[in-house]
Each structure stands twice: as structure tokens, then as C-alpha cells.
Short mmCIF file of C-alpha atoms and ligand atoms in Angstrom, two decimals:
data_model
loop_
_atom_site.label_atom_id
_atom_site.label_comp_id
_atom_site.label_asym_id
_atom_site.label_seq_id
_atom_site.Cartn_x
_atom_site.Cartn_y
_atom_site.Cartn_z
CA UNK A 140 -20.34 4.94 20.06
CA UNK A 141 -20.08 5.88 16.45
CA UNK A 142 -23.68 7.64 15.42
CA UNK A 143 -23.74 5.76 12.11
CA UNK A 144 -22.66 2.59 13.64
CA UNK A 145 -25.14 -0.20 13.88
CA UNK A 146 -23.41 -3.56 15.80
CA UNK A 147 -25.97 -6.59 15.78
CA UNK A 148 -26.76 -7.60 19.42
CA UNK A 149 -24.77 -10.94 19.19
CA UNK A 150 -21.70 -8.98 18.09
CA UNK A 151 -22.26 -6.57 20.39
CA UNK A 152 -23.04 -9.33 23.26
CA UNK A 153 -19.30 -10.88 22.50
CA UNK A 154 -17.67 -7.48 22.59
CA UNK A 155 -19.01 -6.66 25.71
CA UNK A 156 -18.07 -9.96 26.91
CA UNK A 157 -14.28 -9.46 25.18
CA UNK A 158 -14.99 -12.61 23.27
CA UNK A 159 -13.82 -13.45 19.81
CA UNK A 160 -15.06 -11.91 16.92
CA UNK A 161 -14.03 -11.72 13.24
CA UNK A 162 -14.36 -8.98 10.80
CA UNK A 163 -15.63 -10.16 7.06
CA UNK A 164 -15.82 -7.76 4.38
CA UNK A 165 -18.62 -7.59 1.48
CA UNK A 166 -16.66 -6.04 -1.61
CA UNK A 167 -15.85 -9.78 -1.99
CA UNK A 168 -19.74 -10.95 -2.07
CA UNK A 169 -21.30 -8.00 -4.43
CA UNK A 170 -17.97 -7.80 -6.58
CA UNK A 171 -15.78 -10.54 -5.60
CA UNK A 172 -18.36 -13.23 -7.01
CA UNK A 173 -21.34 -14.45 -8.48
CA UNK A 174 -24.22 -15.16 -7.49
CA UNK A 175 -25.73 -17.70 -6.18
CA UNK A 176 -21.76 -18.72 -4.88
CA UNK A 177 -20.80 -15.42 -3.51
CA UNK A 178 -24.10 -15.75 -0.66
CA UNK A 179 -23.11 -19.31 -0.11
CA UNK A 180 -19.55 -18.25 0.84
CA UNK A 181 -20.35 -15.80 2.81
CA UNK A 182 -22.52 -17.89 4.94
CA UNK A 183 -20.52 -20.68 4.82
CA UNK A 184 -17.48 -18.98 6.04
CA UNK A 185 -19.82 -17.27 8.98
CA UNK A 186 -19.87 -20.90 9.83
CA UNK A 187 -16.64 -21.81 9.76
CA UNK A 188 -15.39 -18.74 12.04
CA UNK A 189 -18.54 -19.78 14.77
CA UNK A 190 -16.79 -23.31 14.25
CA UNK A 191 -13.51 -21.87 15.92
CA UNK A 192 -15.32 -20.17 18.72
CA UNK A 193 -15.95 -16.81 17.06
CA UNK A 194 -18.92 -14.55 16.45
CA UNK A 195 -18.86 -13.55 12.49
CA UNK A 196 -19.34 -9.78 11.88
CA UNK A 197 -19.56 -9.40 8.23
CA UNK A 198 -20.11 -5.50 7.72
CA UNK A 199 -21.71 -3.52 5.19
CA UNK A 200 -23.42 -0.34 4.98
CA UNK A 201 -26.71 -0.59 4.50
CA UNK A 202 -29.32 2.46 4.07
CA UNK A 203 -26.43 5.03 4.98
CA UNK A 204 -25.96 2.76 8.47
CA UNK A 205 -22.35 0.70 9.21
CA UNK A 206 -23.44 -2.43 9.82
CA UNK A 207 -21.19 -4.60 12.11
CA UNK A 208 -23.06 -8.40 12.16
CA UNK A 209 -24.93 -8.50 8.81
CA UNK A 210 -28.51 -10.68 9.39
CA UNK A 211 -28.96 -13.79 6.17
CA UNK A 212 -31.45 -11.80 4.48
CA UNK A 213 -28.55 -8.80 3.98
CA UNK A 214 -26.40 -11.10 2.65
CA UNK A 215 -28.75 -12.69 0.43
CA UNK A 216 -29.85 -8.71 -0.89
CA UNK A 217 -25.87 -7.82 -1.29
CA UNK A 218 -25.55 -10.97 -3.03
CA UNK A 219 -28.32 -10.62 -5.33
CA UNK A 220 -27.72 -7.17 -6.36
CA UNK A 221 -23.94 -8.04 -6.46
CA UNK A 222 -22.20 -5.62 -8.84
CA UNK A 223 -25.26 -2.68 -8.57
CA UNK A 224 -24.15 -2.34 -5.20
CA UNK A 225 -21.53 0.27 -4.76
CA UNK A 226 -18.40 -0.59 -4.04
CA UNK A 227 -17.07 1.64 -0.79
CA UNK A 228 -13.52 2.53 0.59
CA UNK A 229 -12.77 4.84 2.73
CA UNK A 230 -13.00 7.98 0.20
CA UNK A 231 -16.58 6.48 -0.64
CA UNK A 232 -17.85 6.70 3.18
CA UNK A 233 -19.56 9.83 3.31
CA UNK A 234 -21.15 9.98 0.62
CA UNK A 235 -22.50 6.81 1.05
CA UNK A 236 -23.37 7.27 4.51
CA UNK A 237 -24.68 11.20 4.32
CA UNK A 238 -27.12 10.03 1.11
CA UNK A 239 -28.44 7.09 3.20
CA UNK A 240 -27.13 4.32 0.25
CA UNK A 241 -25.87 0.89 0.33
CA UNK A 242 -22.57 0.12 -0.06
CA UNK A 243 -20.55 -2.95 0.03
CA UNK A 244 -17.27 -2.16 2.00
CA UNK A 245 -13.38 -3.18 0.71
CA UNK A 246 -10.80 -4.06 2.96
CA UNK A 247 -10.25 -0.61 3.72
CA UNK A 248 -13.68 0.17 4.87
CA UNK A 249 -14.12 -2.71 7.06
CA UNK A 250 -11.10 -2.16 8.75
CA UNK A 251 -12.57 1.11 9.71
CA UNK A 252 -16.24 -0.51 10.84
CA UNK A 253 -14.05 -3.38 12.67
CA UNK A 254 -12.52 -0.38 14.43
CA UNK A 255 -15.25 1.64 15.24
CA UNK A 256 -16.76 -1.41 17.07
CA UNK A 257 -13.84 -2.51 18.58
CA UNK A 258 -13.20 -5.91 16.35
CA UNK A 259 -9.11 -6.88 15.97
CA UNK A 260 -9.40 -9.85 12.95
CA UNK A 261 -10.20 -9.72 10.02
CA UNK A 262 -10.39 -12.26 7.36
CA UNK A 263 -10.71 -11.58 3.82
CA UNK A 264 -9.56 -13.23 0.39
CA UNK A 265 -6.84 -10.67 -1.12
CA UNK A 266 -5.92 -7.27 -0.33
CA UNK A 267 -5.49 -4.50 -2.62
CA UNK A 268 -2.31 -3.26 -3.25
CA UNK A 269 0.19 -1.71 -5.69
CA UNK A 270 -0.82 -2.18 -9.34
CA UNK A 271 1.29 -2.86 -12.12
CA UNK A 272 2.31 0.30 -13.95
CA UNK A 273 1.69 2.26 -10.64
CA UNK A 274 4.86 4.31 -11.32
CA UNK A 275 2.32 6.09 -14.64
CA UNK A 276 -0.84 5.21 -12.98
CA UNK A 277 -0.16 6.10 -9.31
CA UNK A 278 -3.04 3.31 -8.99
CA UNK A 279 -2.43 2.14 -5.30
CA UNK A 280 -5.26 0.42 -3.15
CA UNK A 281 -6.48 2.51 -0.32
CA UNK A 282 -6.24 -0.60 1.46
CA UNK A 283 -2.51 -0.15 1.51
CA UNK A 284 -3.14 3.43 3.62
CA UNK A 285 -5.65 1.60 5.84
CA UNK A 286 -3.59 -0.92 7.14
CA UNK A 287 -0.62 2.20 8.29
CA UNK A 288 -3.18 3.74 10.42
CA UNK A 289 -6.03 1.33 11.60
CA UNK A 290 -5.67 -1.32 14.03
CA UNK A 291 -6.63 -4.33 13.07
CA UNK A 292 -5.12 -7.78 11.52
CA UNK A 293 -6.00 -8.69 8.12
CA UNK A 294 -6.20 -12.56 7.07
CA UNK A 295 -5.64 -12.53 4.06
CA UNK A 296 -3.67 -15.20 1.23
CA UNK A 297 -1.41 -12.66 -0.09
CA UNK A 298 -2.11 -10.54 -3.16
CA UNK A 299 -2.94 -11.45 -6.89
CA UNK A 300 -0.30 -11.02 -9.32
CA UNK A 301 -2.64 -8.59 -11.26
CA UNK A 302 -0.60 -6.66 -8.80
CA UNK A 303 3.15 -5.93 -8.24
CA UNK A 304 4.09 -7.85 -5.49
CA UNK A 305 7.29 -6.39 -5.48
CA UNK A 306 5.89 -2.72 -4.90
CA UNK A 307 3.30 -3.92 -2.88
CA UNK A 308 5.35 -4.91 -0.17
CA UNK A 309 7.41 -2.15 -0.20
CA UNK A 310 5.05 0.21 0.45
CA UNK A 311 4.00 -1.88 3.28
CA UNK A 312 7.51 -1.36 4.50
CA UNK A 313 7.56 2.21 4.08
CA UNK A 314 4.23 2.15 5.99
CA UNK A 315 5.17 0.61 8.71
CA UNK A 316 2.99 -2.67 8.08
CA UNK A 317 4.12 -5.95 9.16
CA UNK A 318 3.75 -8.57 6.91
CA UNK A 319 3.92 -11.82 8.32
CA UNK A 320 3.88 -15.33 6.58
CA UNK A 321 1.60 -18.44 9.08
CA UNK A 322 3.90 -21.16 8.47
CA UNK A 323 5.92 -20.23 5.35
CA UNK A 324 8.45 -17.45 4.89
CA UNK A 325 7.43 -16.58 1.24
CA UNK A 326 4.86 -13.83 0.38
CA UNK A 327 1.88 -16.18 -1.38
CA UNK A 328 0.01 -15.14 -4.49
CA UNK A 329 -3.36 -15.36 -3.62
CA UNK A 330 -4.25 -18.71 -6.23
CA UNK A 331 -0.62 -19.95 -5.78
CA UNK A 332 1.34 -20.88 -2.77
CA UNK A 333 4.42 -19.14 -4.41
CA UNK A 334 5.28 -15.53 -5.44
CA UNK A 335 9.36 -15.72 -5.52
CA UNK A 336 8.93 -12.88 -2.52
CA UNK A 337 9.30 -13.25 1.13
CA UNK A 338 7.44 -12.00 4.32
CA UNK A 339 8.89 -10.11 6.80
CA UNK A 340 8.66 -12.56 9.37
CA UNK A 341 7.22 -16.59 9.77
CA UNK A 342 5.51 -17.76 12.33
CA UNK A 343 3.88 -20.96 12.69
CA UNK A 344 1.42 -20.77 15.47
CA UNK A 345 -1.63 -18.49 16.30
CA UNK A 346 -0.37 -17.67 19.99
CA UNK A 347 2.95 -15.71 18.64
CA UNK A 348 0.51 -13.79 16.23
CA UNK A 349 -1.65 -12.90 19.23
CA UNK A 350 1.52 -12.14 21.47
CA UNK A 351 2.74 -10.01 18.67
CA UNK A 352 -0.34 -7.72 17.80
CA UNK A 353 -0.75 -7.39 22.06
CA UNK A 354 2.66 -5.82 21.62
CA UNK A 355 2.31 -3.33 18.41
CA UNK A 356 -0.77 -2.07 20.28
CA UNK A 357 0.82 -2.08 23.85
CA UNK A 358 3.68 0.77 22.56
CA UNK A 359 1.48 2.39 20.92
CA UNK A 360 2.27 1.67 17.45
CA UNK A 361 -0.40 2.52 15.33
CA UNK A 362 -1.81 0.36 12.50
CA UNK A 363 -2.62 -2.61 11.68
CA UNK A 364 -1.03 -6.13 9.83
CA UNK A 365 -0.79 -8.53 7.32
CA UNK A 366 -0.99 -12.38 7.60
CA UNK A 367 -0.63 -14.20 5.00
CA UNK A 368 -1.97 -17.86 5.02
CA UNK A 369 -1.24 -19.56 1.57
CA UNK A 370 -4.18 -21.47 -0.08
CA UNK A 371 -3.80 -24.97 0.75
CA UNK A 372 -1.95 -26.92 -1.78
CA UNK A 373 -4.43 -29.38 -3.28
CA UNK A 374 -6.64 -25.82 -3.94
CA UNK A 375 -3.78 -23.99 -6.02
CA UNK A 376 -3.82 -23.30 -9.39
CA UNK A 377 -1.36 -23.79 -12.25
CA UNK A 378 1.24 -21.37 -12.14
CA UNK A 379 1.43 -20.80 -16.18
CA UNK A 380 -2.09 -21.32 -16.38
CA UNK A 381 -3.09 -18.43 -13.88
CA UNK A 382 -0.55 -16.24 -15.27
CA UNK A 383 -1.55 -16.80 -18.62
CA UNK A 384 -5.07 -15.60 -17.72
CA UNK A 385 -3.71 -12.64 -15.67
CA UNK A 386 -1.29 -11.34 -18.57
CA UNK A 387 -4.15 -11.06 -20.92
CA UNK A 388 -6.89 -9.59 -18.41
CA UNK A 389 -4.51 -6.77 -17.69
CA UNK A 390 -3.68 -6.55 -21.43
CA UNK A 391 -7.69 -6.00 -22.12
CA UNK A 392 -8.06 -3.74 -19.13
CA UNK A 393 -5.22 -1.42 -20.71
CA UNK A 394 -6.74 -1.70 -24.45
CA UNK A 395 -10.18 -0.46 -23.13
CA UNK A 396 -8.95 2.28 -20.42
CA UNK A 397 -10.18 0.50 -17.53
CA UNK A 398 -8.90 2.40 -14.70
CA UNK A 399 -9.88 3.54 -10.94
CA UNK A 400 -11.53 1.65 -8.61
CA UNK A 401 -13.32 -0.49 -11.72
CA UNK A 402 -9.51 -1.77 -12.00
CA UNK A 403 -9.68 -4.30 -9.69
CA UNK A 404 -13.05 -6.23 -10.64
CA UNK A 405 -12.71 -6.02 -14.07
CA UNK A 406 -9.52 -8.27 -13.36
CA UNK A 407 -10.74 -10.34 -11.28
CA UNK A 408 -14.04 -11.02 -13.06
CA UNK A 409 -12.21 -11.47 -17.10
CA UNK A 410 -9.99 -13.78 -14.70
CA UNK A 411 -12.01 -15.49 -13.15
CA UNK A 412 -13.50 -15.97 -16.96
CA UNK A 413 -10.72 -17.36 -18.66
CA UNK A 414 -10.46 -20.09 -16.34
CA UNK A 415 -13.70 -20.95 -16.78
CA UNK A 416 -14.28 -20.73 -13.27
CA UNK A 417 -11.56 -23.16 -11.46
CA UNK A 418 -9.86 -19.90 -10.02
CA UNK A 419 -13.55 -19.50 -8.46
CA UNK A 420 -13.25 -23.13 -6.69
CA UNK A 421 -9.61 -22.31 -5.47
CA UNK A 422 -10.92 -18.72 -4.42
CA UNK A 423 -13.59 -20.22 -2.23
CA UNK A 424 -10.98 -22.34 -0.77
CA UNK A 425 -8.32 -20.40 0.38
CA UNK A 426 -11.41 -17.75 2.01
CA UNK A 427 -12.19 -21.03 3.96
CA UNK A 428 -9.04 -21.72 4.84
CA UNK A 429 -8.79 -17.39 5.85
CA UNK A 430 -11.69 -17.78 8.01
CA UNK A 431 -10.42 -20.70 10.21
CA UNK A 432 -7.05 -18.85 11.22
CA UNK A 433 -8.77 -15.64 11.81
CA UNK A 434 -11.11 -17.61 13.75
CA UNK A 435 -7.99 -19.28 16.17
CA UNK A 436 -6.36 -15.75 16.05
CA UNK A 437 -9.08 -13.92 17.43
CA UNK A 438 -9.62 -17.06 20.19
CA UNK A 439 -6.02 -16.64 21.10
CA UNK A 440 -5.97 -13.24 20.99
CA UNK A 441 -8.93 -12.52 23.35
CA UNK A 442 -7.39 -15.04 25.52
CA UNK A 443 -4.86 -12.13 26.27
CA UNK A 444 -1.25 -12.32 27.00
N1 PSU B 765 -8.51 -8.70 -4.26
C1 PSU B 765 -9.09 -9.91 -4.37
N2 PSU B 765 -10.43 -10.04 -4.19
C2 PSU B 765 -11.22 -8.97 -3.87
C3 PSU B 765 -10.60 -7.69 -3.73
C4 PSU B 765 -9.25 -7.61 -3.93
O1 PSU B 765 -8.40 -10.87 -4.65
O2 PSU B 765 -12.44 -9.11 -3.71
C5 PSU B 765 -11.43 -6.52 -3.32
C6 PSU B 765 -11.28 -6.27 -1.82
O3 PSU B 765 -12.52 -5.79 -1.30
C7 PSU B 765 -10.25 -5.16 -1.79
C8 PSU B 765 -10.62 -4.37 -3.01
O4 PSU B 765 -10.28 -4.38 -0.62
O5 PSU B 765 -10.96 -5.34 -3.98
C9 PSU B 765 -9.51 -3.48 -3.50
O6 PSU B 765 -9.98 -2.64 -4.49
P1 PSU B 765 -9.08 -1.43 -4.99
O7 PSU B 765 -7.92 -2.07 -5.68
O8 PSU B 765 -9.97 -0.67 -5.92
O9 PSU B 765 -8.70 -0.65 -3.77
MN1 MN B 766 -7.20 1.45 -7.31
#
């Protein structure tokens, strides 16, 4: 195993036993949102995953350690410090892990702890992707890099338009990503079912997902996936009004040079202020709704094929 690698003994109990377990990231509780909401999600959505017949592995590092399985009281600290908590991708890692810090990890960086302890789902809000203006800024999540080379399959309801779709899955094509749609054949847009794009491929139950990754893995194909799962109707948010809110908080973040990896929650936090917190609520839902499919997948898939 890993030397930096710490798996809590009822992840490591279900691994052993090749039982389900999901992957949860913690970029989305120290950055993603505040606090006191951002610890009840996280615990909430542990909850919902157990719910399915899944053990929760939300991972973090924590003192220079990669936590897989993250205790209440670590989630409660991440929480709490929220944004002085440094946010970690995979360029982050050693540094992190060498000076014995805490870090809270991105998609990217808990694909890599899922990996390292042998974990195949992973649910999460929105991925990172290809930002708008990326043909000046050459700002492209390391997310995007992750998911060509690591095996494991991201949950996740499609990606913000403070991104370029467009580009976004493109470079997943060139990758070598699937993108796949659960039940609908357009790409969705993270607070909106909708993003005018399509996936690669639908498919409407969890057993085809599992039959597929079984596959990817089986030739060899290295990597990992995307499956999107829109937010659930009743959760969405006005189109114009989202956009609205989007166009200006990527108007501010150009007037005042945001740039880097301070990009992505500046947006999402002058977002999440203009709409005076209803993209919050609908945030909190579609992560719900993440964490019950990853939840089936990861039954289904450790049911084999
Ligand atoms: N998109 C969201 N919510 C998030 C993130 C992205 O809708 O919380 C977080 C995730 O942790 C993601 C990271 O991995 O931001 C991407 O950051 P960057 O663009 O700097 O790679
Ligand atoms: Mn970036």
C-alpha cells in the first residue's frame, strides 16, 4: 500500500470484502460552500450513499496523510476552516504531503486517493473543465488530465457554464474520456438540465454503466469516465437568471485579474452571491441526487459482470 495512504478501517473492511464504496471529494466542502451547509452536505450525502448499500469514503489530506474514509470531526474541521484550507490537485500533492499540511482535494486529487485504495465511484457536484477564453488563458482543469489516465467513474451533473462546454467536451474526446448521459442524451449544465450539447452516449440504467466500465478496464484501456446525471427538474434554476449571474461573475473575475486555481471559487462563490443563495439549494440537490447513482453504480458494479 501507498506509504502516505491512510484508509479508515470500515473502508478498508468493504474493500477487502469487494463491497461498494464511493469516493467523495472535499474541494466542494472547504471551497465549494459555506459553512455551517457545506458540513451538513457532506454528512448528509455520506448518508445517502450508506442508504444505497455503500460505504462513503470522503478523502482529504490531513497532516500530510491521504485520507480515504474521513471520521465527523474531519469534516466538521474542513468545514470550519473552509476556504483557509488549501485547495489540492494533483500538482499540489507533494508539497502538501512532504510539509505534513492539510489539504482539501479536487476532483483530480481524489481520483488519485480513490485509486490508490482501490475505490471505482466517485460522486461529486461539477467537474472542472475548459474555461472560457482558454484559447489566451490556456486555463484547463487538471481534472480534465485526471480523468485520461486514472481509473475511476466520476458522478458528476455536468459542468457550469462558467466553463465552455463546447471545449470541454472536446478535450474529453481527444482524451479518450467517455462521457456518458444517465437517462438523457444532452450534456447538463450543472444548475440546468440543458446545455444545447450532447453526451457521447445515453444510458438509462446503472447495470449498462457497470457492464461498460468492467469492459474499459478489462482491455486495458486506461482512464477513467464521466456520468452525467442532470439535477432533477423541480431543483433547476432559471436559465436567464443563472446566466445572468454567470456573465457578470466572469466579467468581475476578468476586471480584477482573477486567474489560476482561485478561478474557479471566485466564480462559484460571486455566483452563488448574486442569487442570493437559491443556486446553493439547487447545488445541494443535484449532489444528493450524485450520491444516490454513485451509490447504485458502485452496488452494481461490485456485483460484477
Ligand atoms: N465545479 C463545481 N463545484 C466545485 C468545483 C468545480 O461546480 O466545487 C471544484 C471541484 O473540486 C473541482 C475543482 O475539481 O473545483 C476544479 O478546480 P480547477 O478549475 O481549479 O481545476
Ligand atoms: Mn484552472
Amino acid at each position: 500500500m501507498n506509504q502516505f495512504l491512510d484508509i479508515s478501517p470500515l473502508v478498508k473492511k468493504a474493500l477487502e470484502n469487494n463491497e461498494p464504496v464511493v469516493a467523495l471529494e472535499s474541494t466542494i466542502i472547504a471551497h465549494g460552500m459555506p459553512y455551517p451547509q457545506n458540513v451538513e452536505t457532506a454528512r448528509a450525502v455520506e448518508k445517502i450513499v450508506l442508504n444505497e448499500g455503500a460505504t462513503p469514503a470522503t478523502i482529504a489530506i490531513l497532516g500530510g496523510r491521504i485520507k480515504v474514509g474521513l471520521s465527523d470531526t474531519d469534516i466538521e474541521t474542513l468545514g470550519k476552516k473552509g476556504r483557509a484550507v488549501i485547495k489540492v490537485s494533483r500538482r499540489d500533492m507533494p508539497y502538501i504531503v512532504s510539509q505534513g499540511l492539510d489539504g482539501a482535494t479536487t476532483v483530480a486529487s481524489t481520483m488519485i486517493g480513490a485509486a490508490m485504495a482501490g475505490i471505482k465511484v466517485f460522486a461529486t457536484g461539477g467537474i472542472g473543465g475548459v474555461h472560457r477564453g482558454a484559447g489566451e488563458t490556456m486555463d484547463i482543469s487538471a481534472d480534465l488530465q485526471e480523468l485520461a489516465h486514472t481509473p475511476v467513474a466520476v458522478i458528476s451533473a455536468g459542468v457550469k457554464s462558467i466553463l465552455d462546454i463546447g471545449l470541454t467536451l472536446e478535450y474529453l474526446e481527444t482524451q479518450g474520456v467517455p462521457v456518458l448521459g444517465y437517462q438523457t442524451k444532452e450534456f447538463p449544465a450543472f444548475y440546468t438540465r440543458r446545455s444545447g450539447f450532447n453526451v457521447d452516449y445515453q444510458m438509462d440504467d446503472v447495470a449498462s454503466i457497470a457492464k461498460l466500465m468492467h469492459a474499459k478496464w478489462a482491455m486495458g484501456l486506461r482512464g477513467g469516465l464521466i456520468i452525467a446525471n442532470p439535477i432533477p427538474t423541480h431543483q433547476q434554476m432559471d436559465e436567464v437568471v443563472i446566466n445572468a449571474a454567470i456573465d457578470r461573475a466572469l466579467r468581475e473575475a476578468k476586471e480584477q485579474g482573477i486567474h489560476g486555481k482561485e478561478s474557479t471559487p471566485f466564480l462559484l462563490g460571486r455566483v452563488k452571491e448574486l442569487t442570493e443563495g437559491d443556486s446553493l439549494v439547487s447545488n445541494i440537490g443535484l449532489v444528493f441526487n450524485n450520491a444516490r447513482l454513485a451509490g447504485e453504480l458502485a452496488v452494481a458494479f461490485a456485483g460484477g459482470d
